[in-house]
Coordinates of C-alpha atoms in Angstrom, one line a residue:
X1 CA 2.4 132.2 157.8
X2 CA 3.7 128.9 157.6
X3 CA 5.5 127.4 160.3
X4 CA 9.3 127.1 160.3
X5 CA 9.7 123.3 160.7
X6 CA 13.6 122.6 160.6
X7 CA 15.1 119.0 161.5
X8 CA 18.3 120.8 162.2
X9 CA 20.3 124.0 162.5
X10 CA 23.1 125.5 163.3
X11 CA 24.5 128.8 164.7
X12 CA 27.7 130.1 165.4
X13 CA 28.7 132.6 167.9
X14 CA 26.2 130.8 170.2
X15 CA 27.7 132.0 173.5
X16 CA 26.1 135.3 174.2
X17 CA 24.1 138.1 172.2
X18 CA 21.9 137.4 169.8
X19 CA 23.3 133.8 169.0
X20 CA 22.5 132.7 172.4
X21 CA 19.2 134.3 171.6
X22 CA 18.3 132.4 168.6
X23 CA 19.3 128.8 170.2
X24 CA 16.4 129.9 172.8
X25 CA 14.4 130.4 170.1
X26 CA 14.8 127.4 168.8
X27 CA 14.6 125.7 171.6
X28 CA 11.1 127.1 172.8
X29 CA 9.4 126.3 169.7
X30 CA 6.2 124.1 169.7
X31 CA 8.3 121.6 167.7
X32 CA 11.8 122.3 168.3
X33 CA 15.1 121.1 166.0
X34 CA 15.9 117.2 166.3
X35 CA 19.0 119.1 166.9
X36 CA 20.3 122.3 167.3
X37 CA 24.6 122.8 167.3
X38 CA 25.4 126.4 169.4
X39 CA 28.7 126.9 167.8
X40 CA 31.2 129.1 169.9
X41 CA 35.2 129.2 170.8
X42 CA 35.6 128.2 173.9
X43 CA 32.4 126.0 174.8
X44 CA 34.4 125.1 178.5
X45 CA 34.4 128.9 179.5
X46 CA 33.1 131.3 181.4
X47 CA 31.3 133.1 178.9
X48 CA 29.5 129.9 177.5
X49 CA 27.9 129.1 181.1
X50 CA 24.5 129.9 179.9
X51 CA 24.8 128.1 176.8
X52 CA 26.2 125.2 178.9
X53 CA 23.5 125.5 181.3
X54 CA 21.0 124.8 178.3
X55 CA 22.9 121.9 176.7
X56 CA 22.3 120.1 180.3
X57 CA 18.8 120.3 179.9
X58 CA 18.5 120.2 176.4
X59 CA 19.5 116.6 174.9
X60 CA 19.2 117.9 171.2
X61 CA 21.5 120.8 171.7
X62 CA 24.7 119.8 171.1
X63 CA 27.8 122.8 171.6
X64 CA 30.5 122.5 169.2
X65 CA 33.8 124.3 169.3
X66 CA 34.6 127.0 166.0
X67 CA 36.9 129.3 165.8
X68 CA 35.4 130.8 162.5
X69 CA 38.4 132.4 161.5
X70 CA 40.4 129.1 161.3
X71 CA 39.7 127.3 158.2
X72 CA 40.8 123.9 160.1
X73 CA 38.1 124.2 163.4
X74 CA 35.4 125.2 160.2
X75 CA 36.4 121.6 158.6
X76 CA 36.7 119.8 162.0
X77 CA 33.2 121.5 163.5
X78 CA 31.8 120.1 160.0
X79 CA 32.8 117.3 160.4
X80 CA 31.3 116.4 164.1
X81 CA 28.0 118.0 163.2
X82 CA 28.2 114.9 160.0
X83 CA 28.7 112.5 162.7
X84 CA 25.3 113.5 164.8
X85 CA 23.5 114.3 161.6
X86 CA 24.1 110.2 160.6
X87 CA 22.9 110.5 157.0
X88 CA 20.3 113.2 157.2
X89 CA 22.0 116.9 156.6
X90 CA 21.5 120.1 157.7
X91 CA 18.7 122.5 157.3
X92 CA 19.5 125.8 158.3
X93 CA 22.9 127.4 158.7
X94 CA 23.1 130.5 160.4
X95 CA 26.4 132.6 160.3
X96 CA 25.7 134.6 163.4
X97 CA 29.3 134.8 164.6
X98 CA 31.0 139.1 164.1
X99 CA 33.1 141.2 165.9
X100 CA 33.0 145.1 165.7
X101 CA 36.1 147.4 166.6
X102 CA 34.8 150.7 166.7
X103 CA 36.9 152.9 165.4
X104 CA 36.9 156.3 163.2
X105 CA 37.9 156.8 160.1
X106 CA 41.0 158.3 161.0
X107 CA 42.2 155.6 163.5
X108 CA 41.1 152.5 161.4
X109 CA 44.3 149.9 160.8
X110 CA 45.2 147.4 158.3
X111 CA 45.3 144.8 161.0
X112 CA 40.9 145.7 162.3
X113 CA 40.3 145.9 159.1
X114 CA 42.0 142.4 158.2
X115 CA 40.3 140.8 161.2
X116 CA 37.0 142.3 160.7
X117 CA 36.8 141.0 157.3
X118 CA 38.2 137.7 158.2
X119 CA 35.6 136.9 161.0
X120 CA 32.3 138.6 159.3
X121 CA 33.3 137.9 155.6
X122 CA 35.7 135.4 154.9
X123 CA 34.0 132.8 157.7
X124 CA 30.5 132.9 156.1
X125 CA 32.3 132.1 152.7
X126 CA 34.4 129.5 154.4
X127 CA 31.3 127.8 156.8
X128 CA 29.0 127.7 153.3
X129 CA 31.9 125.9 151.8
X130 CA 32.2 123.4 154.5
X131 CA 29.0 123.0 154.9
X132 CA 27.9 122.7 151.5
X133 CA 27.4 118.6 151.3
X134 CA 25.1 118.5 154.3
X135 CA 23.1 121.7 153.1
X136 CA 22.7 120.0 149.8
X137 CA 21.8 116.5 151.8
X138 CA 18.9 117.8 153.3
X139 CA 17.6 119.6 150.2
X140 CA 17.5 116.3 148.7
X141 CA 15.9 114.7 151.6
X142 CA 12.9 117.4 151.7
X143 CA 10.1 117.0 149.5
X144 CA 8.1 119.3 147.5
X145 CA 10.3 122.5 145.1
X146 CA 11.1 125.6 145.5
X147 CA 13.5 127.3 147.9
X148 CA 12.8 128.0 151.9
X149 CA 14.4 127.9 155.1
X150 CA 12.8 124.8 156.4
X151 CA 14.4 123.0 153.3
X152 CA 18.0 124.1 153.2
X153 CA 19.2 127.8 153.9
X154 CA 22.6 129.8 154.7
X155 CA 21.0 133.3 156.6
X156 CA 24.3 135.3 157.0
X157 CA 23.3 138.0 159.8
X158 CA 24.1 141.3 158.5
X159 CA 23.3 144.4 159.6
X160 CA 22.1 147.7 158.2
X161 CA 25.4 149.3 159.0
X162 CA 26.1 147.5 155.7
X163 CA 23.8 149.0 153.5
X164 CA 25.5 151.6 150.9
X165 CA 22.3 153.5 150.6
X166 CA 21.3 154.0 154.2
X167 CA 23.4 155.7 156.9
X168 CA 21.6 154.5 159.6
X169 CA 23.4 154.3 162.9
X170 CA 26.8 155.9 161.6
X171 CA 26.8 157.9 164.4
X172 CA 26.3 156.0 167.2
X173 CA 27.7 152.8 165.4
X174 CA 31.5 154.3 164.9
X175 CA 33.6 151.2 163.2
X176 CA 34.6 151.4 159.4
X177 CA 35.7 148.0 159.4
X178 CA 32.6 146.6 160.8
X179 CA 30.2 148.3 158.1
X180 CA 32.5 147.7 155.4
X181 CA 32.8 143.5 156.1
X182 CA 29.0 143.8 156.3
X183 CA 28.8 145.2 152.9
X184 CA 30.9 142.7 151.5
X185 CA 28.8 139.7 154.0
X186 CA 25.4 141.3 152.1
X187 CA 27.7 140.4 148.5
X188 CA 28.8 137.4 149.2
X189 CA 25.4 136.5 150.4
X190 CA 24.0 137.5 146.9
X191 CA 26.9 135.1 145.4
X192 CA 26.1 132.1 147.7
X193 CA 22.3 132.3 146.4
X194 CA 23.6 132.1 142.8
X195 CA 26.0 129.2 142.9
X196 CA 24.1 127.6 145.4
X197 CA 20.3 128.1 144.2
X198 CA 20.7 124.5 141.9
X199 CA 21.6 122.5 144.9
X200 CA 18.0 123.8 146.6
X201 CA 19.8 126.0 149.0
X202 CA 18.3 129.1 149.8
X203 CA 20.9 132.3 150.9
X204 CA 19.8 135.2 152.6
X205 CA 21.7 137.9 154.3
X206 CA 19.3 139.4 157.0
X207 CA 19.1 142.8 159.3
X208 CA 18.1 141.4 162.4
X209 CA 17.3 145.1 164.0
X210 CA 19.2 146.6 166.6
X211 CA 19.5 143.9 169.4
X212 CA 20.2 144.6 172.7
X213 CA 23.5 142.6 173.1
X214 CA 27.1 143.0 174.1
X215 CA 27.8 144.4 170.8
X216 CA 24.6 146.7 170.0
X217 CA 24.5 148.3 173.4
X218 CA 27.3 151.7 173.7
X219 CA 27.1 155.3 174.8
X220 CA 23.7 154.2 176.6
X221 CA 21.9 153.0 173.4
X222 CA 20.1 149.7 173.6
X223 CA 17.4 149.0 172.0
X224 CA 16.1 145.7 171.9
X225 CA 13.7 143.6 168.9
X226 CA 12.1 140.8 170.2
X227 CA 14.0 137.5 168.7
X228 CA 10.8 135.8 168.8
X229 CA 10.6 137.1 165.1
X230 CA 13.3 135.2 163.3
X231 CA 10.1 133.0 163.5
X232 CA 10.2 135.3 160.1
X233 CA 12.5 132.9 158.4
X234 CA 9.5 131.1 157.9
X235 CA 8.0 133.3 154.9
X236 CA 11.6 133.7 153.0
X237 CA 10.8 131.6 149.8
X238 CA 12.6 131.5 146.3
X239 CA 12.1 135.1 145.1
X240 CA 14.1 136.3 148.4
X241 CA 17.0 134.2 148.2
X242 CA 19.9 136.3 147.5
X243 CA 18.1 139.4 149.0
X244 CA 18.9 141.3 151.7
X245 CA 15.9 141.7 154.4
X246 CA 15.4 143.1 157.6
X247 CA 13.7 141.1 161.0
X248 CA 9.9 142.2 159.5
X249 CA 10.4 140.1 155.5
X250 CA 11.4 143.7 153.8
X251 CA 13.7 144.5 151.7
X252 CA 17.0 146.9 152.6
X253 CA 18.2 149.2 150.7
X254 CA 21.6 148.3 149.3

């Protein structure tokens, strides 16, 4: 398997969970990111003291505020990652950042629903927008064709609570809002890697497996995956992008 090189990469909802997680990753690699931006609300708080804690030792991690529901903090957090970049762009955009309100059927609301959507569906379409000129920058800087995640890549973090086919985890993972905005993510993802596969930009939405974090742990289910295997990323190529894959390369059902 080839090696996930990356000059730079960036991932929101950096704070805690699995985001936190993958800046760790990237961060223990054998050649880390030139620079690695941990996206998160409130980068000052309490609940981004471990991701401040890194920063302090880490001079190419660099945390950035984003609310990823505001349009405006998407434009102004693209605009400061610009600045670092200088006039290389970005490799590898990771739209980590979701919320889950787990509710039944019966109890879900027009206002979860609205703010599910926005924050897992709506900010992946607004960040690819955004981020689009420095994605497309560093596909033109990378040499060699073809489509890969050490080039230039959007991997929206889905989950399989979003497939159609399977009903894995309805159960235990009460929250129609949540599955439903990953549904539409796993869509969108599909139409990203359409209008964006001219510009050298590969777009994947991903299952990362059921991670032991603030949001996968409940009614004393945790079960963790090693994060050491986003290291995975490495054999997505052309003839994924637009696909929808769990943490092991294979495909999800729909």
């Amino acid at each position: 398997m080839a090696e996930l090189c990356v000059g730079s990469v960036l991932v929101t909802g950096a704070n805690r969970g699995l985001g936190l997680g993958l800046v760790q990753h990237f961060l223990r690699m054998p050649k880390p990111p030139q620079w690695i931006f941990a996206t998160c609300r409130d980068p000052k708080g309490q609940r981004a003291q471990e991701l401040q804690n890194l920063a302090s030792k880490h001079p190419n991690l660099v945390i950035i505020a984003l609310e990823v529901a505001d349009p405006a903090s998407i434009k102004a957090a693209a605009a400061k990652v610009g600045e670092h970049l200088g006039g290389s762009g970005l490799n590898l955009l990771i739209n980590n950042a979701g919320i889950l309100k787990p509710k039944s059927i019966d109890n879900e609301m027009l206002q979860d629903m609205t703010e599910t959507y926005t924050t897992n569906t709506v900010g992946p379409l607004l960040m690819g927008q955004a981020f689009l000129p420095l994605l497309k920058k560093a596909a033109q800087g990378s040499p060699g064709s073809g489509l890969s995640c050490s080039k230039a890549a959007i991997v929206n973090m889905s989950s399989i609570g979003g497939s159609i086919t399977s009903c894995f985890g309805w159960e235990m993972l009460p929250g129609v809002s949540y599955h439903c905005s990953k549904a539409a993510l796993n869509k969108l993802s599909k139409c990203q890697s359409l209008a964006y596969k001219e510009h050298g930009i590969l777009c994947v939405a991903l299952h990362p497996g059921w991670v032991q974090t603030d949001m996968g742990s409940f009614d004393g289910h945790t079960v963790g995956i090693p994060l050491g295997r986003v290291h995975q990323l490495s054999s997505i190529s052309e003839k994924e992008t637009g696909a929808f894959l769990d943490w092991e390369g294979k495909v999800v059902p729909w």
